[in-house]
Amino acid sequence: DELRRLAVHAAHVCGEQDLAERRQVLADYAEGKYSVVVNCTILLEGYDDPATSCIIMARPTKSRVLYQQCLDAQTEVLTPFGWYGIDSPQPTLAAGYDIKTGAIAWSPVSGRIERALGAETYISYRSQGLDIRVTAGHRMVVRRKRGHEPEIHEAAALAASVSETFVPVSGIQDAPDAPLADNEVRLLGWVLTDGHVNKHNNALSISQAEHQPYHEEIRNLLDACNLKYGVHRETKPTNFGPRKNAQITYYVSKGEPRGTLKDRRGWEYLEQWVKHNMVSWPTELSARQLALFLDAANKGNGAKAHQQYYSKGRPWTRRSYSITTGHKEFADSLQSLCVRRGLRCIISESRITQCWTLHIKPNAQWRMIGGAKSKDRPTFQTERGLSVERVWCLTTETGTLITRRAGTVTIVGNCIGRGSRTYPGKEDCLILDMVGCSAEHD
């Protein structure tokens, strides 16, 4: 016992001295005092000097995944052009997350990996709000407790941890207001949920059942946007039987008004915004404008729309939105915008009705995951996959990715990309991985 105590003490003292020496060596290397650094199992997770232009992995290992921590084939990655999967072409940019500030920015993609899983295991987590499946060595962004600084840990370590952890599910990408008035933003929320453009006459219409409480709000929006509109009341039976309530439709012509109210205008000036694929918008909404848009969209196609009914006359504050749409491109685009404006957003799909529902919660950037001994919530699990399964990942400058699996969003680390980041005056990086050589030349 005494020898063991002395050995632990000596290791502790030497560890402190070694740590200070290593920090100085790496600082000198970053400043160019050294051109080569040799180490053994020291420069692992957390070290990435972008000026490095050559890396030699010389350890005698048979593991082919030291550089290849991957996502499973059902996991997608967020890019400026939507959600990209394993079969998509390699994007030039992907959404990256700064673990120190929580900021999201479009980060250059410097590499892509695709391979068979082989003998490696998955670490998975499934709950109502999260669905994660990555290889055991994948880098994960976590926070141990509320208020603690985010850290990078391997997925396998999280599966073994008994403590609860938090993973990020959204971040903040600063953006100025789009060139739209607030009432125009609200109108877009109505148009892209309860709206329709007639293919024959290009008239834009918004429909609501007569008993709904929002008709005055819709008329006020149309007036505030100086649009000339007409109103039609429909009472004829539908294909499913008689109507319980008449349907009120507000329609706006596309071009300049003719006849009366010539001082008003058609909806043509909003044409570039009346697109369910919001990725093709000329600019994106700011966080403030997004809140206005979601409030209107929720009234158009959202659950809990009638405050008086759900609050039963009591004071009531909305804390979430549930918006249903038949346009998948709209659901995908709106989810992308939400997670980049600090909102948690999950998509659930109804294959029977071919509709997609977005469950959106403001001010929810982190999600709790139970520890290994948790009894009241799901935990990370080790899962064996098929050796032929395809896995993949991207390398970005920020070292992080915004991923989506089964409609849920998680921010994770990317595959180790030491040396593969861009740097002024650096044109390429040579990586020599000697994996398996000891077995081949034994």
mmCIF file of N, CA and C in Angstrom, residues 157-199:
data_model
loop_
_atom_site.group_PDB
_atom_site.id
_atom_site.type_symbol
_atom_site.label_atom_id
_atom_site.label_comp_id
_atom_site.label_asym_id
_atom_site.label_seq_id
_atom_site.Cartn_x
_atom_site.Cartn_y
_atom_site.Cartn_z
ATOM 1 N N ALA A 157 -17.403 7.092 -23.793
ATOM 2 C CA ALA A 157 -17.228 7.569 -22.422
ATOM 3 C C ALA A 157 -18.554 8.055 -21.843
ATOM 4 N N LEU A 158 -19.410 8.641 -22.674
ATOM 5 C CA LEU A 158 -20.707 9.113 -22.206
ATOM 6 C C LEU A 158 -21.607 7.936 -21.853
ATOM 7 N N ALA A 159 -21.484 6.839 -22.611
ATOM 8 C CA ALA A 159 -22.298 5.657 -22.316
ATOM 9 C C ALA A 159 -21.919 5.046 -20.983
ATOM 10 N N ALA A 160 -20.654 5.199 -20.595
ATOM 11 C CA ALA A 160 -20.179 4.626 -19.325
ATOM 12 C C ALA A 160 -20.368 5.574 -18.151
ATOM 13 N N SER A 161 -20.625 6.850 -18.421
ATOM 14 C CA SER A 161 -20.727 7.840 -17.356
ATOM 15 C C SER A 161 -22.019 7.657 -16.559
ATOM 16 N N VAL A 162 -21.924 7.801 -15.244
ATOM 17 C CA VAL A 162 -23.110 7.694 -14.397
ATOM 18 C C VAL A 162 -23.785 9.044 -14.212
ATOM 19 N N SER A 163 -23.122 10.112 -14.603
ATOM 20 C CA SER A 163 -23.674 11.460 -14.428
ATOM 21 C C SER A 163 -24.525 11.854 -15.624
ATOM 22 N N GLU A 164 -25.523 12.659 -15.359
ATOM 23 C CA GLU A 164 -26.331 13.190 -16.450
ATOM 24 C C GLU A 164 -25.509 14.189 -17.255
ATOM 25 N N THR A 165 -25.814 14.305 -18.520
ATOM 26 C CA THR A 165 -25.123 15.246 -19.402
ATOM 27 C C THR A 165 -26.155 16.022 -20.206
ATOM 28 N N PHE A 166 -25.702 17.103 -20.799
ATOM 29 C CA PHE A 166 -26.547 17.922 -21.661
ATOM 30 C C PHE A 166 -25.876 18.014 -23.030
ATOM 31 N N VAL A 167 -26.647 17.857 -24.084
ATOM 32 C CA VAL A 167 -26.119 18.001 -25.436
ATOM 33 C C VAL A 167 -26.827 19.181 -26.103
ATOM 34 N N PRO A 168 -26.124 19.949 -26.945
ATOM 35 C CA PRO A 168 -26.753 21.095 -27.612
ATOM 36 C C PRO A 168 -27.646 20.653 -28.763
ATOM 37 N N VAL A 169 -28.791 21.310 -28.891
ATOM 38 C CA VAL A 169 -29.728 20.998 -29.973
ATOM 39 C C VAL A 169 -30.032 22.223 -30.837
ATOM 40 N N SER A 170 -29.478 23.367 -30.485
ATOM 41 C CA SER A 170 -29.627 24.572 -31.306
ATOM 42 C C SER A 170 -28.546 25.560 -30.898
ATOM 43 N N GLY A 171 -28.366 26.598 -31.697
ATOM 44 C CA GLY A 171 -27.377 27.639 -31.416
ATOM 45 C C GLY A 171 -27.862 28.956 -31.977
ATOM 46 N N ILE A 172 -26.993 29.931 -32.004
ATOM 47 C CA ILE A 172 -27.367 31.273 -32.457
ATOM 48 C C ILE A 172 -26.519 31.665 -33.659
ATOM 49 N N GLN A 173 -27.181 31.922 -34.763
ATOM 50 C CA GLN A 173 -26.531 32.488 -35.940
ATOM 51 C C GLN A 173 -27.098 33.893 -36.139
ATOM 52 N N ASP A 174 -26.303 34.884 -35.839
ATOM 53 C CA ASP A 174 -26.782 36.261 -35.926
ATOM 54 C C ASP A 174 -27.147 36.600 -37.368
ATOM 55 N N ALA A 175 -28.241 37.327 -37.510
ATOM 56 C CA ALA A 175 -28.684 37.755 -38.835
ATOM 57 C C ALA A 175 -29.485 39.038 -38.688
ATOM 58 N N PRO A 176 -29.301 39.990 -39.583
ATOM 59 C CA PRO A 176 -30.106 41.221 -39.530
ATOM 60 C C PRO A 176 -31.524 40.947 -39.999
ATOM 61 N N ASP A 177 -32.405 41.899 -39.761
ATOM 62 C CA ASP A 177 -33.776 41.772 -40.251
ATOM 63 C C ASP A 177 -33.787 41.665 -41.769
ATOM 64 N N ALA A 178 -34.619 40.769 -42.281
ATOM 65 C CA ALA A 178 -34.846 40.713 -43.720
ATOM 66 C C ALA A 178 -35.613 41.974 -44.144
ATOM 67 N N PRO A 179 -35.508 42.388 -45.414
ATOM 68 C CA PRO A 179 -36.176 43.618 -45.874
ATOM 69 C C PRO A 179 -37.683 43.451 -45.994
ATOM 70 N N LEU A 180 -38.322 43.188 -44.884
ATOM 71 C CA LEU A 180 -39.771 43.008 -44.825
ATOM 72 C C LEU A 180 -40.319 43.747 -43.618
ATOM 73 N N ALA A 181 -41.499 44.347 -43.783
ATOM 74 C CA ALA A 181 -42.174 44.949 -42.638
ATOM 75 C C ALA A 181 -42.712 43.835 -41.746
ATOM 76 N N ASP A 182 -42.939 44.135 -40.478
ATOM 77 C CA ASP A 182 -43.404 43.115 -39.544
ATOM 78 C C ASP A 182 -44.726 42.497 -39.994
ATOM 79 N N ASN A 183 -45.647 43.317 -40.502
ATOM 80 C CA ASN A 183 -46.930 42.775 -40.974
ATOM 81 C C ASN A 183 -46.739 41.878 -42.190
ATOM 82 N N GLU A 184 -45.739 42.160 -43.017
ATOM 83 C CA GLU A 184 -45.455 41.288 -44.162
ATOM 84 C C GLU A 184 -44.895 39.949 -43.689
ATOM 85 N N VAL A 185 -44.091 39.964 -42.626
ATOM 86 C CA VAL A 185 -43.582 38.715 -42.058
ATOM 87 C C VAL A 185 -44.742 37.884 -41.522
ATOM 88 N N ARG A 186 -45.664 38.533 -40.817
ATOM 89 C CA ARG A 186 -46.829 37.809 -40.293
ATOM 90 C C ARG A 186 -47.668 37.240 -41.439
ATOM 91 N N LEU A 187 -47.836 38.034 -42.489
ATOM 92 C CA LEU A 187 -48.617 37.569 -43.637
ATOM 93 C C LEU A 187 -47.977 36.337 -44.268
ATOM 94 N N LEU A 188 -46.637 36.312 -44.355
ATOM 95 C CA LEU A 188 -45.956 35.138 -44.896
ATOM 96 C C LEU A 188 -46.234 33.905 -44.046
ATOM 97 N N GLY A 189 -46.328 34.078 -42.722
ATOM 98 C CA GLY A 189 -46.657 32.955 -41.860
ATOM 99 C C GLY A 189 -48.004 32.353 -42.204
ATOM 100 N N TRP A 190 -48.976 33.219 -42.516
ATOM 101 C CA TRP A 190 -50.294 32.735 -42.928
ATOM 102 C C TRP A 190 -50.242 32.104 -44.317
ATOM 103 N N VAL A 191 -49.556 32.749 -45.227
ATOM 104 C CA VAL A 191 -49.530 32.277 -46.615
ATOM 105 C C VAL A 191 -48.872 30.909 -46.731
ATOM 106 N N LEU A 192 -47.777 30.688 -46.014
ATOM 107 C CA LEU A 192 -47.032 29.440 -46.159
ATOM 108 C C LEU A 192 -47.609 28.293 -45.330
ATOM 109 N N THR A 193 -48.701 28.548 -44.612
ATOM 110 C CA THR A 193 -49.379 27.468 -43.899
ATOM 111 C C THR A 193 -50.811 27.296 -44.420
ATOM 112 N N ASP A 194 -51.610 28.347 -44.338
ATOM 113 C CA ASP A 194 -52.995 28.264 -44.819
ATOM 114 C C ASP A 194 -53.180 28.905 -46.183
ATOM 115 N N GLY A 195 -52.072 29.224 -46.851
ATOM 116 C CA GLY A 195 -52.172 29.902 -48.140
ATOM 117 C C GLY A 195 -52.059 28.972 -49.328
ATOM 118 N N HIS A 196 -52.405 29.516 -50.494
ATOM 119 C CA HIS A 196 -52.379 28.732 -51.728
ATOM 120 C C HIS A 196 -52.315 29.696 -52.904
ATOM 121 N N VAL A 197 -51.548 29.317 -53.934
ATOM 122 C CA VAL A 197 -51.494 30.105 -55.162
ATOM 123 C C VAL A 197 -52.181 29.321 -56.261
ATOM 124 N N ASN A 198 -53.228 29.904 -56.824
ATOM 125 C CA ASN A 198 -53.995 29.261 -57.897
ATOM 126 C C ASN A 198 -53.143 29.184 -59.165
ATOM 127 N N LYS A 199 -52.960 27.984 -59.702
ATOM 128 C CA LYS A 199 -52.105 27.797 -60.874
ATOM 129 C C LYS A 199 -52.716 28.398 -62.139
#
